[in-house]
């Protein structure tokens, strides 16, 4: 398998083909096909129906997936596959949101999905690469057609591979920026355009310690997170007047991902961070927050990644 | 009257009397006697009883003033005489808090006080100069004895007299710092000591644009507000582990003080800012905020005083 | 010509070709071939010799180009084609540096080059795209072989196309980041690796107002400049102990580019900014600066791009 | 002696005497009489002349003290009694400045003074409390009459007594602010008024790590240093247009005070920091710095007091 790994590593690097006065730049990326659980389920149902000769119940399916409850606000979480995004999804669903959970590989979320849908909560999963503009546009178009314009969009992707600036490889550096910053831009712009037409909505960009402090060994996190902060500030000044609440939530904490027995240091309950997202979303228009930080009370300040 | 004004201006300046190797520094200040409405009412009752020969009903009095409802949390607002402090007082009272409102001259709050007490809300007024350590200690001792240790303390004093650094007078510069920063320290230390014993409580220090940006013409505000921010950060790092939530709320906004017809620029509803104070007070211990900003969505960023 | 423009615009966008589980991402870029004036001159000489049948004088050529004066420190300026880089080149050459000037299109610098070489000053020009890792590595290898390890490297590329976040195109956004930040990383890493072996050298990254303030209409500048600042802070903490002085010079000013009659607003003389670069380079090791700002005395603070 | 200490401690606390509607606030301070070495020497000379019956040589005296060399620029250092101020004094004198060294207790500087005057360098000592407005005005008037308007004024007083916010005493808190901030304001205003008339001059305010980071145990340093930073920013925006260069020099370092054998951690040579002061003073008017930091290359960032 090491041969394949090396080959893949080789294929990921950007290469150039000189063609006279221009050059073709290219590299390979893993495809994160835009797949919704709606289609997965449909496939499973069709498969099951083929096996059991049972006609799939369209009603049930559409009930929790392709239709949005009239009163339910719509939330989209980009980066739902990670600790905090995962908990945010659960929290918002319990609060009555119809939640669209987007992850690079949403299949990891299937168990949660089944658990939530059993509780009659509205959750839809999509696999989509947030740094892929075309896929994201298609995703948001699909969301708008099926469920409407989102009320709340959270960008919670974090990519961190520690390393010294002198040894870090360029693809890792670029990949850090693409996930920590570019994906935030694509998300905010795609969602922002839909929300502008409606004149309302919230876009929360999730930062970390490295959004404010760029320290040794944190290069490919800090460059992206500093950029995401710049993005949040610019967007706030451009979109608040339109009615869209852009905010930057700085999580200076380790997030409790439920690993049992791990009591080495204080952790923030992701459900409580989700509360902060909800609070920001619900602020009245004359008192909006652009930036706030969060950490456990027993935590040291600004020591996280 | 100008003679008296000049005389008072003259008396406020710090003077020195040389006494060999030491010097006596002195100046005059207006006395802000520590007076609670409890005493004012008692005096009125006694006065009324002398006139009407009716025995004052101690029960009624103690019911809404000298006793605290068992379940009611206790909030102390320093600087309740100003726009935001005033609205915060109202909001917290309506939210079920027993509110101690402290102002340099609490008599201005009497109309509100009567209005709120008619609604069966618990409000107690005190006149006290927050920059006077001895008076503040006496005040918090009195509060503890009568009502217990406060759950929430807000320092919302703001002193701003615009002026160029070259022409500003030293007493105005010192007075700015004393009100914007020293009073915050005295408040936080006095309340913090009481809260430390209990291991819980919230202290919210209210900042402004000048907490982060020191611009021309804002000297005596910025020096104090920068200092208050430093105070908030130090206190957070020292008191969070003890269980006391210190936070710095940066209000980058003009606060709506209800002047009718004034629509020149966007204003923040003080009741909504009060919501932010409540939100900070109610955050769970694993997700505390140290600093957040607030402004209306149609407001320019960082252009206020 | 509009057809060609549109075609080029079309070709610059990143496209994907799906190949099963992976995707090939590609786009076209203008080639910035790594060409030194040394070669240009050689070509001219050869051409001239073919025409005039005169044998090119290798001595003359190598005198000012392929050999470095023993005592002359070596400076590399990335982004020498722009206002400040241009003046820095002149200043450093006059200060006795052998200057390697690198620009995307160095041919624009030919007039200056001829002027400086006539004055017996040592200047070498290279065309190179700073965001192209392979080309930059080749460039620095070539520099090392011909002239040695640089003493001072300045990254002074700035890319700014104003625009609203909602309308800006993705290639422009990425291009902004690539020029304002990625090129700085590639420069610092390539130079830093050479300097690490020697244990000395200075790397100055040039920032602007948007390095600290992310305002409306400045998205594609601010995201890159925030990132460059993060890069500078990380590099300083990683490379100072090795002996390499990384510093971030924030130019909050319009730079005087010598347009006659343009007196609309105060401008910084680029030769004076060059002084600041020299000062940073010459600081003793026990008193290094990581960040400093510069602006004319009559300029408003933090109002530039 | 402990009785005297306690008595003095008691006398330093601010007390109030109630006088009807006003209150007299008073406390005792050690007198820092405004004494120049010129007078000390005159006294010594008179004393010597009484003893030796020798007439004091006015020429010698005035040569190095009461007259300023025509070409020599004039520097005033407030806080010359401390490590960095002391070295700055030496450096500036060697650079040809006539240096006025002001310390709370200038007698400690006598040995240096004699050493420098033996080298024909121009140094004048004054004892003066920088937080005493009247004394400082008198000092700067005296300087102007004797030597002219200063070209360079440096405020380098630092007062730090570590301690927790809950236990620190109010006089220590106020004293911290008075020394770290108020003295800077009095210095800048007094010098700034003189310089405004001339339309030139530099005022350098010296900050530390606590100017930017307010951490546990650093309360009475951080509150003053944050305030001094606000002061520097306001003054820069108000005085640069007049021609006065106000700058904030952040020393994030331990300063080498020449204690032999102390090699525990990296230290900044105060002569090199003095270079930075000189550099700031000599910047051309179109490229002024408002803020820069300094630390040894082997030092950790932002870990000092």
GROMACS .gro file of C-alpha atoms in nm, chain A:
model
  305
    1UNK     CA    1   0.000   0.000   0.000
    2UNK     CA    2   0.298   0.227   0.052
    3UNK     CA    3   0.347   0.239  -0.322
    4UNK     CA    4  -0.006   0.372  -0.364
    5UNK     CA    5   0.048   0.623  -0.085
    6UNK     CA    6   0.363   0.752  -0.248
    7UNK     CA    7   0.193   0.764  -0.583
    8UNK     CA    8  -0.096   0.962  -0.437
    9UNK     CA    9   0.143   1.195  -0.257
   10UNK     CA   10   0.316   1.246  -0.589
   11UNK     CA   11  -0.010   1.309  -0.773
   12UNK     CA   12  -0.125   1.574  -0.523
   13UNK     CA   13   0.167   1.806  -0.598
   14UNK     CA   14   0.098   2.085  -0.842
   15UNK     CA   15   0.283   2.036  -1.168
   16UNK     CA   16   0.333   2.255  -1.473
   17UNK     CA   17   0.326   2.185  -1.841
   18UNK     CA   18   0.484   2.461  -2.043
   19UNK     CA   19   0.289   2.556  -2.349
   20UNK     CA   20   0.471   2.847  -2.506
   21UNK     CA   21   0.381   3.173  -2.331
   22UNK     CA   22   0.144   3.002  -2.087
   23UNK     CA   23   0.168   2.704  -1.858
   24UNK     CA   24  -0.089   2.446  -1.758
   25UNK     CA   25  -0.088   2.395  -1.381
   26UNK     CA   26  -0.245   2.076  -1.257
   27UNK     CA   27  -0.272   1.842  -0.961
   28UNK     CA   28  -0.494   1.559  -0.849
   29UNK     CA   29  -0.738   1.571  -0.561
   30UNK     CA   30  -0.959   1.308  -0.405
   31UNK     CA   31  -1.311   1.354  -0.538
   32UNK     CA   32  -1.565   1.439  -0.272
   33UNK     CA   33  -1.873   1.377  -0.478
   34UNK     CA   34  -2.178   1.582  -0.389
   35UNK     CA   35  -2.395   1.305  -0.250
   36UNK     CA   36  -2.693   1.356  -0.027
   37UNK     CA   37  -2.823   1.092   0.210
   38UNK     CA   38  -3.148   1.139   0.025
   39UNK     CA   39  -2.994   0.966  -0.272
   40UNK     CA   40  -2.822   0.710  -0.057
   41UNK     CA   41  -3.150   0.622   0.104
   42UNK     CA   42  -3.327   0.615  -0.225
   43UNK     CA   43  -3.062   0.377  -0.352
   44UNK     CA   44  -3.091   0.164  -0.040
   45UNK     CA   45  -3.465   0.164  -0.073
   46UNK     CA   46  -3.450   0.074  -0.437
   47UNK     CA   47  -3.198  -0.196  -0.355
   48UNK     CA   48  -3.413  -0.316  -0.070
   49UNK     CA   49  -3.724  -0.305  -0.288
   50UNK     CA   50  -3.544  -0.508  -0.548
   51UNK     CA   51  -3.455  -0.760  -0.282
   52UNK     CA   52  -3.776  -0.752  -0.081
   53UNK     CA   53  -3.998  -0.651  -0.369
   54UNK     CA   54  -4.140  -0.388  -0.142
   55UNK     CA   55  -4.226  -0.052  -0.297
   56UNK     CA   56  -4.035   0.224  -0.115
   57UNK     CA   57  -4.260   0.458   0.077
   58UNK     CA   58  -4.204   0.794  -0.084
   59UNK     CA   59  -4.405   0.967   0.186
   60UNK     CA   60  -4.183   0.870   0.471
   61UNK     CA   61  -3.880   0.959   0.275
   62UNK     CA   62  -3.997   1.296   0.165
   63UNK     CA   63  -4.136   1.362   0.508
   64UNK     CA   64  -3.802   1.391   0.674
   65UNK     CA   65  -3.581   1.463   0.382
   66UNK     CA   66  -3.708   1.633   0.075
   67UNK     CA   67  -3.959   1.859   0.245
   68UNK     CA   68  -3.891   2.112   0.505
   69UNK     CA   69  -4.136   2.166   0.785
   70UNK     CA   70  -4.302   2.501   0.726
   71UNK     CA   71  -4.193   2.658   1.053
   72UNK     CA   72  -3.852   2.498   1.087
   73UNK     CA   73  -3.560   2.731   1.032
   74UNK     CA   74  -3.294   2.591   0.803
   75UNK     CA   75  -2.930   2.555   0.913
   76UNK     CA   76  -2.636   2.444   0.701
   77UNK     CA   77  -2.322   2.323   0.876
   78UNK     CA   78  -2.008   2.294   0.667
   79UNK     CA   79  -1.762   2.068   0.845
   80UNK     CA   80  -2.021   1.864   1.027
   81UNK     CA   81  -1.794   1.560   1.038
   82UNK     CA   82  -1.572   1.704   1.308
   83UNK     CA   83  -1.622   1.718   1.684
   84UNK     CA   84  -1.787   2.053   1.714
   85UNK     CA   85  -1.977   2.042   1.385
   86UNK     CA   86  -2.120   1.708   1.483
   87UNK     CA   87  -2.250   1.837   1.816
   88UNK     CA   88  -2.378   2.154   1.658
   89UNK     CA   89  -2.581   1.946   1.417
   90UNK     CA   90  -2.737   1.751   1.703
   91UNK     CA   91  -2.806   2.065   1.905
   92UNK     CA   92  -2.967   2.258   1.622
   93UNK     CA   93  -3.182   1.961   1.526
   94UNK     CA   94  -3.305   1.933   1.883
   95UNK     CA   95  -3.377   2.310   1.878
   96UNK     CA   96  -3.615   2.260   1.589
   97UNK     CA   97  -3.387   2.343   1.299
   98UNK     CA   98  -3.390   2.143   0.981
   99UNK     CA   99  -3.017   2.082   0.959
  100UNK     CA  100  -2.819   2.024   0.640
  101UNK     CA  101  -2.493   1.862   0.748
  102UNK     CA  102  -2.213   1.888   0.495
  103UNK     CA  103  -1.890   1.695   0.535
  104UNK     CA  104  -1.611   1.589   0.303
  105UNK     CA  105  -1.719   1.236   0.372
  106UNK     CA  106  -2.071   1.237   0.508
  107UNK     CA  107  -2.092   0.861   0.530
  108UNK     CA  108  -1.922   0.886   0.870
  109UNK     CA  109  -2.231   1.071   0.989
  110UNK     CA  110  -2.472   0.795   0.891
  111UNK     CA  111  -2.509   0.650   1.244
  112UNK     CA  112  -2.593   0.992   1.389
  113UNK     CA  113  -2.825   1.055   1.101
  114UNK     CA  114  -3.024   0.739   1.167
  115UNK     CA  115  -3.036   0.813   1.538
  116UNK     CA  116  -3.169   1.166   1.480
  117UNK     CA  117  -3.420   1.069   1.217
  118UNK     CA  118  -3.558   0.802   1.451
  119UNK     CA  119  -3.628   1.091   1.691
  120UNK     CA  120  -3.828   1.260   1.413
  121UNK     CA  121  -3.559   1.528   1.383
  122UNK     CA  122  -3.490   1.680   1.041
  123UNK     CA  123  -3.140   1.615   0.920
  124UNK     CA  124  -3.005   1.588   0.568
  125UNK     CA  125  -2.651   1.480   0.490
  126UNK     CA  126  -2.435   1.584   0.199
  127UNK     CA  127  -2.083   1.491   0.103
  128UNK     CA  128  -1.919   1.793  -0.050
  129UNK     CA  129  -1.573   1.946  -0.062
  130UNK     CA  130  -1.612   2.303   0.069
  131UNK     CA  131  -1.307   2.419  -0.125
  132UNK     CA  132  -1.466   2.320  -0.456
  133UNK     CA  133  -1.655   2.623  -0.583
  134UNK     CA  134  -1.859   2.440  -0.844
  135UNK     CA  135  -1.969   2.164  -0.609
  136UNK     CA  136  -2.062   2.415  -0.341
  137UNK     CA  137  -2.270   2.621  -0.581
  138UNK     CA  138  -2.450   2.310  -0.692
  139UNK     CA  139  -2.505   2.210  -0.329
  140UNK     CA  140  -2.655   2.546  -0.230
  141UNK     CA  141  -2.870   2.552  -0.542
  142UNK     CA  142  -2.999   2.207  -0.454
  143UNK     CA  143  -3.066   2.317  -0.095
  144UNK     CA  144  -3.251   2.626  -0.212
  145UNK     CA  145  -3.467   2.429  -0.452
  146UNK     CA  146  -3.551   2.156  -0.203
  147UNK     CA  147  -3.567   2.346   0.127
  148UNK     CA  148  -3.530   2.716   0.063
  149UNK     CA  149  -3.265   2.972   0.156
  150UNK     CA  150  -3.077   2.881   0.476
  151UNK     CA  151  -3.132   3.089   0.787
  152UNK     CA  152  -2.803   2.997   0.946
  153UNK     CA  153  -2.480   2.879   0.787
  154UNK     CA  154  -2.181   2.773   0.997
  155UNK     CA  155  -1.834   2.716   0.855
  156UNK     CA  156  -1.656   2.487   1.095
  157UNK     CA  157  -1.384   2.320   0.891
  158UNK     CA  158  -1.044   2.305   1.059
  159UNK     CA  159  -0.731   2.163   0.905
  160UNK     CA  160  -0.421   2.144   1.118
  161UNK     CA  161  -0.103   1.950   1.056
  162UNK     CA  162   0.164   2.081   1.293
  163UNK     CA  163   0.504   2.141   1.145
  164UNK     CA  164   0.790   2.384   1.107
  165UNK     CA  165   0.775   2.637   0.825
  166UNK     CA  166   1.110   2.515   0.688
  167UNK     CA  167   0.998   2.154   0.650
  168UNK     CA  168   0.629   2.182   0.572
  169UNK     CA  169   0.545   2.083   0.215
  170UNK     CA  170   0.379   2.328  -0.019
  171UNK     CA  171   0.069   2.110  -0.084
  172UNK     CA  172   0.012   2.086   0.294
  173UNK     CA  173   0.050   2.464   0.326
  174UNK     CA  174  -0.194   2.528   0.044
  175UNK     CA  175  -0.432   2.260   0.169
  176UNK     CA  176  -0.432   2.428   0.512
  177UNK     CA  177  -0.529   2.760   0.361
  178UNK     CA  178  -0.787   2.606   0.128
  179UNK     CA  179  -0.967   2.434   0.416
  180UNK     CA  180  -0.924   2.698   0.685
  181UNK     CA  181  -0.993   3.002   0.466
  182UNK     CA  182  -1.088   2.943   0.101
  183UNK     CA  183  -1.373   2.708   0.193
  184UNK     CA  184  -1.503   2.977   0.428
  185UNK     CA  185  -1.500   3.228   0.145
  186UNK     CA  186  -1.678   2.994  -0.095
  187UNK     CA  187  -1.935   2.908   0.171
  188UNK     CA  188  -1.995   3.267   0.274
  189UNK     CA  189  -2.020   3.392  -0.082
  190UNK     CA  190  -2.251   3.117  -0.202
  191UNK     CA  191  -2.476   3.143   0.103
  192UNK     CA  192  -2.442   3.523   0.116
  193UNK     CA  193  -2.572   3.564  -0.237
  194UNK     CA  194  -2.883   3.362  -0.155
  195UNK     CA  195  -2.936   3.548   0.172
  196UNK     CA  196  -2.883   3.891   0.011
  197UNK     CA  197  -3.196   3.838  -0.197
  198UNK     CA  198  -3.393   3.767   0.120
  199UNK     CA  199  -3.221   4.035   0.325
  200UNK     CA  200  -3.164   3.810   0.624
  201UNK     CA  201  -2.962   3.518   0.758
  202UNK     CA  202  -2.657   3.445   0.972
  203UNK     CA  203  -2.314   3.323   0.867
  204UNK     CA  204  -2.088   3.210   1.150
  205UNK     CA  205  -1.721   3.146   1.078
  206UNK     CA  206  -1.546   2.938   1.343
  207UNK     CA  207  -1.195   3.041   1.443
  208UNK     CA  208  -0.945   2.919   1.698
  209UNK     CA  209  -0.651   3.043   1.905
  210UNK     CA  210  -0.448   3.060   1.586
  211UNK     CA  211  -0.694   3.316   1.447
  212UNK     CA  212  -0.531   3.571   1.676
  213UNK     CA  213  -0.190   3.428   1.764
  214UNK     CA  214   0.052   3.287   1.507
  215UNK     CA  215   0.301   3.074   1.695
  216UNK     CA  216   0.582   2.835   1.612
  217UNK     CA  217   0.462   2.499   1.469
  218UNK     CA  218   0.119   2.640   1.378
  219UNK     CA  219   0.197   2.779   1.034
  220UNK     CA  220  -0.058   2.608   0.815
  221UNK     CA  221  -0.334   2.665   1.069
  222UNK     CA  222  -0.249   3.029   1.149
  223UNK     CA  223  -0.218   3.149   0.788
  224UNK     CA  224  -0.563   3.016   0.709
  225UNK     CA  225  -0.726   3.123   1.035
  226UNK     CA  226  -0.582   3.477   1.013
  227UNK     CA  227  -0.726   3.488   0.662
  228UNK     CA  228  -1.064   3.361   0.782
  229UNK     CA  229  -1.069   3.637   1.043
  230UNK     CA  230  -0.996   3.897   0.775
  231UNK     CA  231  -1.277   3.744   0.572
  232UNK     CA  232  -1.517   3.766   0.867
  233UNK     CA  233  -1.435   4.133   0.927
  234UNK     CA  234  -1.473   4.228   0.561
  235UNK     CA  235  -1.796   4.030   0.524
  236UNK     CA  236  -1.941   4.185   0.840
  237UNK     CA  237  -1.882   4.535   0.707
  238UNK     CA  238  -2.022   4.447   0.367
  239UNK     CA  239  -2.314   4.221   0.459
  240UNK     CA  240  -2.449   4.356   0.788
  241UNK     CA  241  -2.612   4.654   0.611
  242UNK     CA  242  -2.785   4.406   0.379
  243UNK     CA  243  -2.926   4.222   0.680
  244UNK     CA  244  -2.688   3.927   0.698
  245UNK     CA  245  -2.523   3.871   1.035
  246UNK     CA  246  -2.164   3.754   0.979
  247UNK     CA  247  -1.978   3.669   1.300
  248UNK     CA  248  -1.644   3.517   1.397
  249UNK     CA  249  -1.653   3.275   1.689
  250UNK     CA  250  -1.307   3.215   1.836
  251UNK     CA  251  -1.291   2.880   2.016
  252UNK     CA  252  -0.983   2.896   2.237
  253UNK     CA  253  -1.050   2.552   2.382
  254UNK     CA  254  -1.020   2.183   2.340
  255UNK     CA  255  -1.359   2.047   2.243
  256UNK     CA  256  -1.492   1.747   2.428
  257UNK     CA  257  -1.543   1.475   2.170
  258UNK     CA  258  -1.668   1.226   2.420
  259UNK     CA  259  -1.356   1.011   2.446
  260UNK     CA  260  -1.421   0.835   2.778
  261UNK     CA  261  -1.165   0.865   3.056
  262UNK     CA  262  -0.975   1.153   2.896
  263UNK     CA  263  -0.958   1.399   3.183
  264UNK     CA  264  -0.612   1.537   3.117
  265UNK     CA  265  -0.729   1.891   3.056
  266UNK     CA  266  -1.044   2.101   3.061
  267UNK     CA  267  -1.271   2.067   2.761
  268UNK     CA  268  -1.556   2.267   2.620
  269UNK     CA  269  -1.885   2.085   2.574
  270UNK     CA  270  -1.967   2.125   2.204
  271UNK     CA  271  -2.337   2.160   2.291
  272UNK     CA  272  -2.246   2.473   2.486
  273UNK     CA  273  -2.051   2.614   2.195
  274UNK     CA  274  -2.356   2.540   1.983
  275UNK     CA  275  -2.548   2.760   2.228
  276UNK     CA  276  -2.315   3.045   2.142
  277UNK     CA  277  -2.385   2.992   1.772
  278UNK     CA  278  -2.757   3.001   1.842
  279UNK     CA  279  -2.719   3.312   2.057
  280UNK     CA  280  -2.533   3.490   1.776
  281UNK     CA  281  -2.801   3.382   1.528
  282UNK     CA  282  -3.077   3.518   1.750
  283UNK     CA  283  -2.925   3.855   1.838
  284UNK     CA  284  -3.157   4.146   1.749
  285UNK     CA  285  -3.045   4.359   1.456
  286UNK     CA  286  -2.946   4.662   1.661
  287UNK     CA  287  -2.701   4.464   1.876
  288UNK     CA  288  -2.496   4.231   1.663
  289UNK     CA  289  -2.164   4.078   1.765
  290UNK     CA  290  -1.881   4.052   1.515
  291UNK     CA  291  -1.632   3.860   1.728
  292UNK     CA  292  -1.640   3.669   2.055
  293UNK     CA  293  -1.419   3.408   2.219
  294UNK     CA  294  -1.499   3.097   2.424
  295UNK     CA  295  -1.300   2.873   2.658
  296UNK     CA  296  -1.356   2.668   2.976
  297UNK     CA  297  -1.315   2.860   3.300
  298UNK     CA  298  -1.023   2.644   3.412
  299UNK     CA  299  -0.839   2.679   3.083
  300UNK     CA  300  -0.527   2.883   3.023
  301UNK     CA  301  -0.579   3.167   2.778
  302UNK     CA  302  -0.458   3.143   2.417
  303UNK     CA  303  -0.268   2.815   2.447
  304UNK     CA  304  -0.465   2.605   2.200
  305UNK     CA  305  -0.417   2.526   1.836
   0.00000   0.00000   0.00000
